[in-house]
C-alpha cells in the first residue's frame, strides 16, 4: 500500500494532523488527527510502498512492544488509514 | 487611454488597469472605499487585455461546483497559471486569467459577465498572493459588536448571512462588516478582521478592521446550542473555509501557518441552530462573554 498523493502531515499545538493539500486532494475537506506513534509511522513510510510488516518493524524498532502486539497495532492503523481514504491498497 | 487605480485591502495594495472610458469602472463601486492614493508598491496588479498569449496549457485542477456555484478550472501554462472562469457550472467560460507563478501580475480576457470576472480574478490573486503574508481570505459573514469582529462560517446555504442578520436584529450595537469574503490578517500578533470589496450578494463594502472576537461555525439543527471547540477542531473549521490553492506548496504552507496561529489565539465555536432570534441570543451571550 501507499500514502495517496497530496496528503501532508503537519503539527498544531503538539497534535499531528494529516491534511489533503495536493491537487489530487483539493476537494478532500477532512482532516485526520494522529498521535505521536501514528505520526512516526506515517513519516517512516511517506513516499514509498509499504506493507503491514513494514509498519510492524517500525513499531518494534522504536517501542518496547511484543511482535504480536506491534503486528496487531500495525494492521489496525493501516486499516484506519485506508478507511479514511489517505492510503491506497 | 489606460487608467490604473490602486486599492488597499487589509493593508495590501493592488492595482487594476483598463481603458479609462470602459463602462466597467462604473460597475466596480465596491472598490471605491478601498481606493489608495499610491506611494506604496503594488503587491499585485491586474490588467484587462483583448488577447492572451497562452502556451503549453496543461490541466491542473477541474472544479466540481454545486448547483448555482461558480466554476473555476486551473491550468499550468508557460510562465504561470491560467484560470478559466464561469459564473455557473453549466455556462460557458467567460473569462481567462493568466497569472505569473508568484501571482504578482495577472492579465484577464473576458467575453461576457465582465464584472464577475474582474471580481473573481482580483479575489483569486489576492488570496494566493497574500497566503504567505499572515493573511487569509475567509468565506464567512462578519458582524461587529463591542469593537470586535465575529465571523460566521458554514457551507453555502447553511445560513451565515441569515445568522448575521439575526445579530443585527437582536444584539444591540451589532452591525455588518462583510457578508461573504472578509480577510483576517495577523498584525503584531493579533488577528484582525478586515472588510473587503467582496461581499457576495450583499452590498456591504466597509474599509475598516477590528480584532477578531470569535469564529463560529453554523450548523443547521432542530435546536439552538453552542459549543466551544478545541484548537485542532477550530483549525479544521477555519481551514476548510479559507481560500487558497493548496496544491501549491508556498500557498499551502502560508495558509497552514496563518490558520493555525488564528486558531490558537481566537476562541472557535460550533453553533447548532435554527434560523431564529434565539440562535443569535444563545450565540452572542456565549461569544461576547468570552471574547
mmCIF file of C-alpha atoms in Angstrom:
data_model
loop_
_atom_site.group_PDB
_atom_site.id
_atom_site.type_symbol
_atom_site.label_atom_id
_atom_site.label_comp_id
_atom_site.label_asym_id
_atom_site.label_seq_id
_atom_site.Cartn_x
_atom_site.Cartn_y
_atom_site.Cartn_z
ATOM 1 C CA UNK A 1 0.000 0.000 0.000
ATOM 2 C CA UNK A 2 0.987 3.631 -0.298
ATOM 3 C CA UNK A 3 0.043 7.052 1.056
ATOM 4 C CA UNK A 4 -2.025 8.794 -1.611
ATOM 5 C CA UNK A 5 -0.507 11.782 -3.305
ATOM 6 C CA UNK A 6 -1.272 15.176 -1.831
ATOM 7 C CA UNK A 7 -1.581 14.380 1.877
ATOM 8 C CA UNK A 8 0.700 16.298 4.214
ATOM 9 C CA UNK A 9 1.477 15.614 7.875
ATOM 10 C CA UNK A 10 1.574 18.775 9.957
ATOM 11 C CA UNK A 11 1.648 19.583 13.638
ATOM 12 C CA UNK A 12 -0.522 22.026 15.558
ATOM 13 C CA UNK A 13 -0.222 22.584 19.325
ATOM 14 C CA UNK A 14 1.599 19.268 19.669
ATOM 15 C CA UNK A 15 -1.132 17.360 17.833
ATOM 16 C CA UNK A 16 -0.382 15.770 14.470
ATOM 17 C CA UNK A 17 -2.836 16.175 11.616
ATOM 18 C CA UNK A 18 -2.909 14.951 8.044
ATOM 19 C CA UNK A 19 -4.402 17.441 5.606
ATOM 20 C CA UNK A 20 -5.283 16.996 1.948
ATOM 21 C CA UNK A 21 -3.211 19.651 0.182
ATOM 22 C CA UNK A 22 -2.190 18.285 -3.205
ATOM 23 C CA UNK A 23 -4.064 18.962 -6.391
ATOM 24 C CA UNK A 24 -5.426 15.415 -6.227
ATOM 25 C CA UNK A 25 -6.928 16.249 -2.812
ATOM 26 C CA UNK A 26 -8.271 19.731 -3.382
ATOM 27 C CA UNK A 27 -11.796 18.547 -2.609
ATOM 28 C CA UNK A 28 -10.731 16.466 0.416
ATOM 29 C CA UNK A 29 -12.355 18.562 3.070
ATOM 30 C CA UNK A 30 -11.479 16.472 6.105
ATOM 31 C CA UNK A 31 -8.569 16.169 8.435
ATOM 32 C CA UNK A 32 -7.101 13.099 10.156
ATOM 33 C CA UNK A 33 -5.659 13.592 13.625
ATOM 34 C CA UNK A 34 -2.797 11.360 14.743
ATOM 35 C CA UNK A 35 -0.970 10.577 17.925
ATOM 36 C CA UNK A 36 2.810 10.559 18.092
ATOM 37 C CA UNK A 37 3.303 6.897 17.194
ATOM 38 C CA UNK A 38 0.949 7.126 14.205
ATOM 39 C CA UNK A 39 2.815 10.218 13.008
ATOM 40 C CA UNK A 40 6.103 8.339 13.413
ATOM 41 C CA UNK A 41 4.765 5.503 11.254
ATOM 42 C CA UNK A 42 3.463 7.961 8.673
ATOM 43 C CA UNK A 43 6.876 9.624 8.376
ATOM 44 C CA UNK A 44 8.510 6.198 8.135
ATOM 45 C CA UNK A 45 6.508 5.163 5.073
ATOM 46 C CA UNK A 46 5.926 8.515 3.365
ATOM 47 C CA UNK A 47 6.681 8.422 -0.341
ATOM 48 C CA UNK A 48 7.139 4.660 -0.645
ATOM 49 C CA UNK A 49 5.226 1.429 -0.993
ATOM 50 C CA UNK A 50 4.800 -0.365 2.313
ATOM 51 C CA UNK A 51 3.198 -3.370 3.958
ATOM 52 C CA UNK A 52 1.766 -4.096 7.404
ATOM 53 C CA UNK A 53 5.091 -5.859 8.104
ATOM 54 C CA UNK A 54 6.955 -2.609 7.424
ATOM 55 C CA UNK A 55 4.763 -0.797 9.934
ATOM 56 C CA UNK A 56 5.270 -3.621 12.442
ATOM 57 C CA UNK A 57 9.040 -3.356 12.045
ATOM 58 C CA UNK A 58 8.938 0.401 12.575
ATOM 59 C CA UNK A 59 6.985 -0.136 15.800
ATOM 60 C CA UNK A 60 9.292 -2.839 17.201
ATOM 61 C CA UNK A 61 12.339 -0.715 16.253
ATOM 62 C CA UNK A 62 11.192 2.204 18.326
ATOM 63 C CA UNK A 63 8.902 0.924 21.053
ATOM 64 C CA UNK A 64 9.209 -1.748 23.745
ATOM 65 C CA UNK A 65 6.436 -3.940 22.382
ATOM 66 C CA UNK A 66 5.962 -7.617 21.534
ATOM 67 C CA UNK A 67 5.900 -8.609 17.870
ATOM 68 C CA UNK A 68 2.355 -9.823 18.248
ATOM 69 C CA UNK A 69 1.071 -6.559 19.708
ATOM 70 C CA UNK A 70 3.018 -4.482 17.158
ATOM 71 C CA UNK A 71 1.586 -6.540 14.308
ATOM 72 C CA UNK A 72 -1.977 -6.075 15.570
ATOM 73 C CA UNK A 73 -1.456 -2.317 16.029
ATOM 74 C CA UNK A 74 0.128 -2.016 12.579
ATOM 75 C CA UNK A 75 -2.777 -3.821 10.913
ATOM 76 C CA UNK A 76 -5.284 -1.647 12.773
ATOM 77 C CA UNK A 77 -3.608 1.590 11.766
ATOM 78 C CA UNK A 78 -3.260 0.520 8.118
ATOM 79 C CA UNK A 79 -6.968 -0.295 8.072
ATOM 80 C CA UNK A 80 -7.787 3.064 9.649
ATOM 81 C CA UNK A 81 -5.767 4.955 7.027
ATOM 82 C CA UNK A 82 -7.358 3.023 4.178
ATOM 83 C CA UNK A 83 -10.850 3.628 5.581
ATOM 84 C CA UNK A 84 -10.072 7.336 5.941
ATOM 85 C CA UNK A 85 -9.056 7.480 2.292
ATOM 86 C CA UNK A 86 -5.486 8.664 2.832
ATOM 87 C CA UNK A 87 -3.801 5.348 1.919
ATOM 88 C CA UNK A 88 -4.454 3.264 -1.187
ATOM 89 C CA UNK A 89 -4.184 -0.553 -1.097
ATOM 90 C CA UNK B 1 -6.075 55.580 -22.607
ATOM 91 C CA UNK B 2 -5.381 53.049 -19.890
ATOM 92 C CA UNK B 3 -6.425 54.066 -16.401
ATOM 93 C CA UNK B 4 -4.738 52.434 -13.419
ATOM 94 C CA UNK B 5 -6.265 52.526 -9.963
ATOM 95 C CA UNK B 6 -4.729 51.249 -6.744
ATOM 96 C CA UNK B 7 -6.630 49.782 -3.834
ATOM 97 C CA UNK B 8 -5.643 48.773 -0.335
ATOM 98 C CA UNK B 9 -7.395 45.833 1.366
ATOM 99 C CA UNK B 10 -6.191 44.711 4.806
ATOM 100 C CA UNK B 11 -3.054 46.774 4.225
ATOM 101 C CA UNK B 12 -2.142 45.023 0.960
ATOM 102 C CA UNK B 13 -2.019 47.270 -2.106
ATOM 103 C CA UNK B 14 -3.009 46.060 -5.568
ATOM 104 C CA UNK B 15 -3.903 47.748 -8.832
ATOM 105 C CA UNK B 16 -6.340 47.353 -11.694
ATOM 106 C CA UNK B 17 -5.664 48.711 -15.197
ATOM 107 C CA UNK B 18 -8.105 49.043 -18.079
ATOM 108 C CA UNK B 19 -9.407 51.577 -20.603
ATOM 109 C CA UNK B 20 -10.452 54.794 -18.881
ATOM 110 C CA UNK B 21 -13.720 55.028 -20.839
ATOM 111 C CA UNK B 22 -14.795 51.443 -20.136
ATOM 112 C CA UNK B 23 -18.266 51.256 -18.549
ATOM 113 C CA UNK B 24 -16.972 48.586 -16.198
ATOM 114 C CA UNK B 25 -15.378 51.228 -13.956
ATOM 115 C CA UNK B 26 -18.913 52.341 -13.048
ATOM 116 C CA UNK B 27 -19.809 48.776 -12.066
ATOM 117 C CA UNK B 28 -16.849 48.498 -9.676
ATOM 118 C CA UNK B 29 -18.186 50.806 -6.987
ATOM 119 C CA UNK B 30 -17.456 48.079 -4.434
ATOM 120 C CA UNK B 31 -13.751 49.023 -4.712
ATOM 121 C CA UNK B 32 -14.209 52.738 -4.116
ATOM 122 C CA UNK B 33 -13.958 52.659 -0.301
ATOM 123 C CA UNK B 34 -10.585 50.925 -0.792
ATOM 124 C CA UNK B 35 -9.066 53.421 -3.265
ATOM 125 C CA UNK B 36 -5.485 54.130 -2.340
ATOM 126 C CA UNK B 37 -3.545 57.243 -3.224
ATOM 127 C CA UNK B 38 -0.350 55.441 -4.009
ATOM 128 C CA UNK B 39 3.165 55.729 -2.730
ATOM 129 C CA UNK B 40 3.294 52.063 -1.859
ATOM 130 C CA UNK B 41 4.375 49.444 -4.357
ATOM 131 C CA UNK B 42 1.635 47.112 -5.643
ATOM 132 C CA UNK B 43 1.723 43.638 -4.200
ATOM 133 C CA UNK B 44 -0.012 42.500 -7.368
ATOM 134 C CA UNK B 45 -1.553 44.039 -10.456
ATOM 135 C CA UNK B 46 -4.301 43.020 -12.837
ATOM 136 C CA UNK B 47 -4.858 44.369 -16.343
ATOM 137 C CA UNK B 48 -7.700 43.732 -18.757
ATOM 138 C CA UNK B 49 -6.485 42.666 -22.181
ATOM 139 C CA UNK B 50 -8.001 41.926 -25.588
ATOM 140 C CA UNK B 51 -5.815 38.919 -26.315
ATOM 141 C CA UNK B 52 -3.976 36.416 -24.140
ATOM 142 C CA UNK B 53 -0.909 34.529 -25.213
ATOM 143 C CA UNK B 54 -1.342 31.021 -23.794
ATOM 144 C CA UNK B 55 1.222 28.338 -24.490
ATOM 145 C CA UNK B 56 1.782 24.849 -23.207
ATOM 146 C CA UNK B 57 -1.598 24.647 -21.419
ATOM 147 C CA UNK B 58 -1.970 21.665 -19.100
ATOM 148 C CA UNK B 59 -4.902 20.867 -16.870
ATOM 149 C CA UNK B 60 -4.097 21.274 -13.177
ATOM 150 C CA UNK B 61 -7.483 21.293 -11.478
ATOM 151 C CA UNK B 62 -11.044 20.914 -12.700
ATOM 152 C CA UNK B 63 -13.550 22.236 -10.183
ATOM 153 C CA UNK B 64 -16.681 20.404 -9.207
ATOM 154 C CA UNK B 65 -19.147 23.168 -8.295
ATOM 155 C CA UNK B 66 -22.556 22.577 -6.797
ATOM 156 C CA UNK B 67 -25.710 23.986 -8.435
ATOM 157 C CA UNK B 68 -25.616 27.791 -8.502
ATOM 158 C CA UNK B 69 -21.898 27.939 -7.700
ATOM 159 C CA UNK B 70 -19.231 29.404 -9.945
ATOM 160 C CA UNK B 71 -16.823 27.225 -11.892
ATOM 161 C CA UNK B 72 -13.081 27.885 -11.816
ATOM 162 C CA UNK B 73 -10.741 25.493 -13.618
ATOM 163 C CA UNK B 74 -6.985 25.838 -13.334
ATOM 164 C CA UNK B 75 -4.227 25.034 -15.835
ATOM 165 C CA UNK B 76 -0.487 25.415 -15.776
ATOM 166 C CA UNK B 77 0.810 27.417 -18.725
ATOM 167 C CA UNK B 78 4.160 28.712 -19.842
ATOM 168 C CA UNK B 79 5.239 31.182 -17.148
ATOM 169 C CA UNK B 80 2.425 30.628 -14.666
ATOM 170 C CA UNK B 81 -1.209 29.620 -14.398
ATOM 171 C CA UNK B 82 -4.404 30.048 -16.358
ATOM 172 C CA UNK B 83 -7.756 30.262 -14.581
ATOM 173 C CA UNK B 84 -10.940 29.735 -16.567
ATOM 174 C CA UNK B 85 -13.972 31.387 -15.026
ATOM 175 C CA UNK B 86 -17.689 30.732 -15.452
ATOM 176 C CA UNK B 87 -20.454 32.175 -13.215
ATOM 177 C CA UNK B 88 -22.439 28.915 -13.151
ATOM 178 C CA UNK B 89 -21.496 25.239 -13.649
ATOM 179 C CA UNK B 90 -23.349 24.843 -16.966
ATOM 180 C CA UNK B 91 -22.441 28.208 -18.516
ATOM 181 C CA UNK B 92 -19.501 28.507 -20.924
ATOM 182 C CA UNK B 93 -16.188 30.014 -19.787
ATOM 183 C CA UNK B 94 -16.425 33.804 -19.942
ATOM 184 C CA UNK B 95 -13.044 34.880 -18.560
ATOM 185 C CA UNK B 96 -9.421 33.746 -18.796
ATOM 186 C CA UNK B 97 -6.990 34.927 -16.139
ATOM 187 C CA UNK B 98 -3.309 34.339 -16.766
ATOM 188 C CA UNK B 99 -1.070 34.949 -13.772
ATOM 189 C CA UNK B 100 2.652 34.739 -13.169
ATOM 190 C CA UNK B 101 3.896 31.925 -10.942
ATOM 191 C CA UNK B 102 4.145 34.221 -7.913
ATOM 192 C CA UNK B 103 0.670 35.731 -8.594
ATOM 193 C CA UNK B 104 2.150 39.242 -8.779
ATOM 194 C CA UNK B 105 0.926 40.023 -12.307
ATOM 195 C CA UNK B 106 -2.300 38.996 -13.985
ATOM 196 C CA UNK B 107 -3.905 39.544 -17.386
ATOM 197 C CA UNK B 108 -7.618 38.997 -17.811
ATOM 198 C CA UNK B 109 -9.528 38.478 -21.034
ATOM 199 C CA UNK B 110 -13.312 38.484 -20.843
ATOM 200 C CA UNK B 111 -16.073 37.817 -23.346
ATOM 201 C CA UNK B 112 -19.099 38.279 -21.049
ATOM 202 C CA UNK B 113 -20.020 38.551 -17.325
ATOM 203 C CA UNK B 114 -17.167 41.043 -17.074
ATOM 204 C CA UNK B 115 -17.868 42.293 -13.552
ATOM 205 C CA UNK B 116 -17.993 38.724 -12.265
ATOM 206 C CA UNK B 117 -14.657 38.054 -13.990
ATOM 207 C CA UNK B 118 -12.883 41.137 -12.614
ATOM 208 C CA UNK B 119 -14.122 40.500 -9.069
ATOM 209 C CA UNK B 120 -13.135 36.835 -9.122
ATOM 210 C CA UNK B 121 -9.764 37.483 -10.747
ATOM 211 C CA UNK B 122 -8.892 40.011 -8.037
ATOM 212 C CA UNK B 123 -10.151 37.721 -5.252
ATOM 213 C CA UNK B 124 -8.125 34.777 -6.538
ATOM 214 C CA UNK B 125 -4.967 36.807 -6.971
ATOM 215 C CA UNK B 126 -5.442 38.374 -3.555
ATOM 216 C CA UNK B 127 -5.896 35.016 -1.779
ATOM 217 C CA UNK B 128 -2.912 33.358 -3.459
ATOM 218 C CA UNK B 129 -0.564 36.334 -3.368
ATOM 219 C CA UNK B 130 -1.156 37.100 0.324
ATOM 220 C CA UNK B 131 -1.188 33.479 1.583
ATOM 221 C CA UNK B 132 2.396 33.742 2.821
ATOM 222 C CA UNK B 133 1.815 37.140 4.427
ATOM 223 C CA UNK B 134 -0.140 36.223 7.581
ATOM 224 C CA UNK B 135 -3.324 36.868 5.639
ATOM 225 C CA UNK B 136 -6.328 34.658 4.823
ATOM 226 C CA UNK B 137 -9.452 35.293 2.805
ATOM 227 C CA UNK B 138 -12.348 33.607 4.582
ATOM 228 C CA UNK B 139 -15.691 32.504 3.200
ATOM 229 C CA UNK B 140 -17.750 33.942 6.054
ATOM 230 C CA UNK B 141 -20.180 36.607 7.151
ATOM 231 C CA UNK B 142 -18.742 39.034 9.700
ATOM 232 C CA UNK B 143 -20.612 41.120 12.256
ATOM 233 C CA UNK B 144 -19.007 43.675 14.547
ATOM 234 C CA UNK B 145 -20.087 44.167 18.153
ATOM 235 C CA UNK B 146 -18.346 45.822 21.132
ATOM 236 C CA UNK B 147 -15.384 46.706 18.897
ATOM 237 C CA UNK B 148 -14.658 43.133 17.860
ATOM 238 C CA UNK B 149 -15.433 41.128 14.732
ATOM 239 C CA UNK B 150 -17.380 37.852 14.875
ATOM 240 C CA UNK B 151 -17.100 35.548 11.894
ATOM 241 C CA UNK B 152 -19.806 33.054 10.949
ATOM 242 C CA UNK B 153 -18.657 30.156 8.778
ATOM 243 C CA UNK B 154 -20.565 27.423 7.021
ATOM 244 C CA UNK B 155 -21.095 25.725 3.714
ATOM 245 C CA UNK B 156 -23.052 27.634 1.065
ATOM 246 C CA UNK B 157 -26.682 27.779 2.081
ATOM 247 C CA UNK B 158 -26.191 26.973 5.800
ATOM 248 C CA UNK B 159 -27.238 30.435 6.877
ATOM 249 C CA UNK B 160 -24.133 32.540 7.547
ATOM 250 C CA UNK B 161 -25.800 35.713 6.269
ATOM 251 C CA UNK B 162 -29.044 34.785 7.987
ATOM 252 C CA UNK B 163 -27.217 34.471 11.292
ATOM 253 C CA UNK B 164 -25.519 37.859 10.827
ATOM 254 C CA UNK B 165 -28.959 39.291 10.083
ATOM 255 C CA UNK B 166 -30.262 37.811 13.339
ATOM 256 C CA UNK B 167 -27.443 39.524 15.269
ATOM 257 C CA UNK B 168 -28.274 42.868 13.630
ATOM 258 C CA UNK B 169 -31.898 42.433 14.717
ATOM 259 C CA UNK B 170 -31.334 41.054 18.213
ATOM 260 C CA UNK B 171 -27.940 42.142 19.537
ATOM 261 C CA UNK B 172 -27.699 45.840 20.469
ATOM 262 C CA UNK B 173 -24.852 47.603 18.673
ATOM 263 C CA UNK B 174 -24.188 44.840 16.128
ATOM 264 C CA UNK B 175 -23.503 45.830 12.511
ATOM 265 C CA UNK B 176 -22.352 44.069 9.362
ATOM 266 C CA UNK B 177 -18.706 44.383 8.265
ATOM 267 C CA UNK B 178 -18.816 41.937 5.328
ATOM 268 C CA UNK B 179 -21.227 39.246 4.214
ATOM 269 C CA UNK B 180 -19.136 36.816 2.174
ATOM 270 C CA UNK B 181 -15.368 37.249 1.998
ATOM 271 C CA UNK B 182 -13.707 39.181 4.806
ATOM 272 C CA UNK B 183 -9.946 38.930 5.320
ATOM 273 C CA UNK B 184 -8.153 38.002 8.522
ATOM 274 C CA UNK B 185 -4.630 39.322 8.910
ATOM 275 C CA UNK B 186 -2.355 38.871 11.890
ATOM 276 C CA UNK B 187 -0.627 42.139 12.780
ATOM 277 C CA UNK B 188 1.640 42.441 15.825
ATOM 278 C CA UNK B 189 0.458 39.011 16.883
ATOM 279 C CA UNK B 190 -3.216 39.982 16.869
ATOM 280 C CA UNK B 191 -5.674 38.535 14.332
ATOM 281 C CA UNK B 192 -7.818 41.335 12.919
ATOM 282 C CA UNK B 193 -10.728 41.031 10.512
ATOM 283 C CA UNK B 194 -10.974 43.471 7.600
ATOM 284 C CA UNK B 195 -13.841 44.463 5.340
ATOM 285 C CA UNK B 196 -13.221 43.898 1.626
ATOM 286 C CA UNK B 197 -14.738 44.778 -1.782
ATOM 287 C CA UNK B 198 -16.070 41.206 -1.946
ATOM 288 C CA UNK B 199 -19.297 40.677 -0.040
ATOM 289 C CA UNK B 200 -21.356 38.200 -2.072
ATOM 290 C CA UNK B 201 -24.906 39.306 -2.797
ATOM 291 C CA UNK B 202 -24.968 41.904 -0.016
ATOM 292 C CA UNK B 203 -23.579 45.313 -0.999
ATOM 293 C CA UNK B 204 -21.500 45.862 2.152
ATOM 294 C CA UNK B 205 -18.038 47.239 1.345
ATOM 295 C CA UNK B 206 -16.576 48.633 4.538
ATOM 296 C CA UNK B 207 -12.942 49.691 4.743
ATOM 297 C CA UNK B 208 -12.472 49.080 8.435
ATOM 298 C CA UNK B 209 -10.979 46.455 10.730
ATOM 299 C CA UNK B 210 -11.370 45.005 14.219
ATOM 300 C CA UNK B 211 -9.704 42.383 16.390
ATOM 301 C CA UNK B 212 -11.373 39.011 15.857
ATOM 302 C CA UNK B 213 -13.621 38.231 18.844
ATOM 303 C CA UNK B 214 -14.635 34.697 17.854
ATOM 304 C CA UNK B 215 -15.127 32.375 14.901
ATOM 305 C CA UNK B 216 -18.392 30.433 14.832
ATOM 306 C CA UNK B 217 -19.287 27.577 12.511
ATOM 307 C CA UNK B 218 -23.007 27.472 11.765
ATOM 308 C CA UNK B 219 -24.745 24.079 11.625
ATOM 309 C CA UNK B 220 -28.433 23.770 10.863
ATOM 310 C CA UNK B 221 -30.127 21.804 13.685
ATOM 311 C CA UNK B 222 -33.557 21.484 15.305
ATOM 312 C CA UNK B 223 -32.355 23.417 18.386
ATOM 313 C CA UNK B 224 -30.056 26.300 19.399
ATOM 314 C CA UNK B 225 -26.885 25.217 21.178
ATOM 315 C CA UNK B 226 -23.297 26.443 21.145
ATOM 316 C CA UNK B 227 -20.054 24.588 21.947
ATOM 317 C CA UNK B 228 -16.502 25.834 22.170
ATOM 318 C CA UNK B 229 -14.076 23.842 20.017
ATOM 319 C CA UNK B 230 -10.525 22.812 20.853
ATOM 320 C CA UNK B 231 -7.613 24.310 18.914
ATOM 321 C CA UNK B 232 -7.353 21.429 16.427
ATOM 322 C CA UNK B 233 -11.093 21.406 15.758
ATOM 323 C CA UNK B 234 -11.068 25.185 15.430
ATOM 324 C CA UNK B 235 -8.194 24.894 12.995
ATOM 325 C CA UNK B 236 -10.096 22.361 10.870
ATOM 326 C CA UNK B 237 -13.182 24.569 10.895
ATOM 327 C CA UNK B 238 -11.327 27.697 9.788
ATOM 328 C CA UNK B 239 -9.049 25.894 7.337
ATOM 329 C CA UNK B 240 -11.969 24.470 5.389
ATOM 330 C CA UNK B 241 -13.372 28.000 4.916
ATOM 331 C CA UNK B 242 -10.088 29.670 3.887
ATOM 332 C CA UNK B 243 -9.451 30.400 0.201
ATOM 333 C CA UNK B 244 -6.248 29.288 -1.438
ATOM 334 C CA UNK B 245 -4.768 26.859 -3.900
ATOM 335 C CA UNK B 246 -3.421 24.233 -1.508
ATOM 336 C CA UNK B 247 -1.746 22.322 -4.314
ATOM 337 C CA UNK B 248 0.966 24.977 -4.391
ATOM 338 C CA UNK B 249 3.342 24.395 -1.515
ATOM 339 C CA UNK B 250 4.070 28.052 -0.650
ATOM 340 C CA UNK B 251 0.327 28.785 -0.574
ATOM 341 C CA UNK B 252 -0.404 25.644 1.480
ATOM 342 C CA UNK B 253 2.393 26.475 3.952
ATOM 343 C CA UNK B 254 1.185 30.064 4.304
ATOM 344 C CA UNK B 255 -2.418 29.011 4.832
ATOM 345 C CA UNK B 256 -1.451 26.414 7.408
ATOM 346 C CA UNK B 257 0.709 28.849 9.394
ATOM 347 C CA UNK B 258 -1.867 31.628 9.433
ATOM 348 C CA UNK B 259 -4.896 29.419 10.136
ATOM 349 C CA UNK B 260 -3.132 27.532 12.941
ATOM 350 C CA UNK B 261 -1.972 30.810 14.518
ATOM 351 C CA UNK B 262 -5.505 32.246 14.389
ATOM 352 C CA UNK B 263 -6.995 29.030 15.837
ATOM 353 C CA UNK B 264 -4.600 29.290 18.780
ATOM 354 C CA UNK B 265 -5.401 32.929 19.506
ATOM 355 C CA UNK B 266 -9.142 33.184 18.874
ATOM 356 C CA UNK B 267 -11.965 31.187 20.500
ATOM 357 C CA UNK B 268 -13.710 28.976 17.927
ATOM 358 C CA UNK B 269 -17.215 27.602 18.327
ATOM 359 C CA UNK B 270 -19.785 25.471 16.610
ATOM 360 C CA UNK B 271 -23.359 26.705 16.780
ATOM 361 C CA UNK B 272 -26.147 24.205 16.145
ATOM 362 C CA UNK B 273 -29.092 26.406 15.366
ATOM 363 C CA UNK B 274 -32.399 27.204 13.789
ATOM 364 C CA UNK B 275 -32.736 30.405 11.769
ATOM 365 C CA UNK B 276 -34.460 32.100 14.735
ATOM 366 C CA UNK B 277 -33.912 35.014 17.133
ATOM 367 C CA UNK B 278 -32.977 32.627 19.920
ATOM 368 C CA UNK B 279 -29.944 31.473 17.879
ATOM 369 C CA UNK B 280 -28.472 34.996 17.898
ATOM 370 C CA UNK B 281 -29.164 35.353 21.629
ATOM 371 C CA UNK B 282 -27.599 31.982 22.533
ATOM 372 C CA UNK B 283 -24.594 32.700 20.323
ATOM 373 C CA UNK B 284 -23.967 36.308 21.342
ATOM 374 C CA UNK B 285 -24.342 35.545 25.061
ATOM 375 C CA UNK B 286 -21.594 32.930 24.837
ATOM 376 C CA UNK B 287 -19.137 34.608 22.459
ATOM 377 C CA UNK B 288 -19.409 38.178 23.744
ATOM 378 C CA UNK B 289 -18.757 36.884 27.259
ATOM 379 C CA UNK B 290 -15.556 35.100 26.207
ATOM 380 C CA UNK B 291 -14.171 37.418 23.539
#
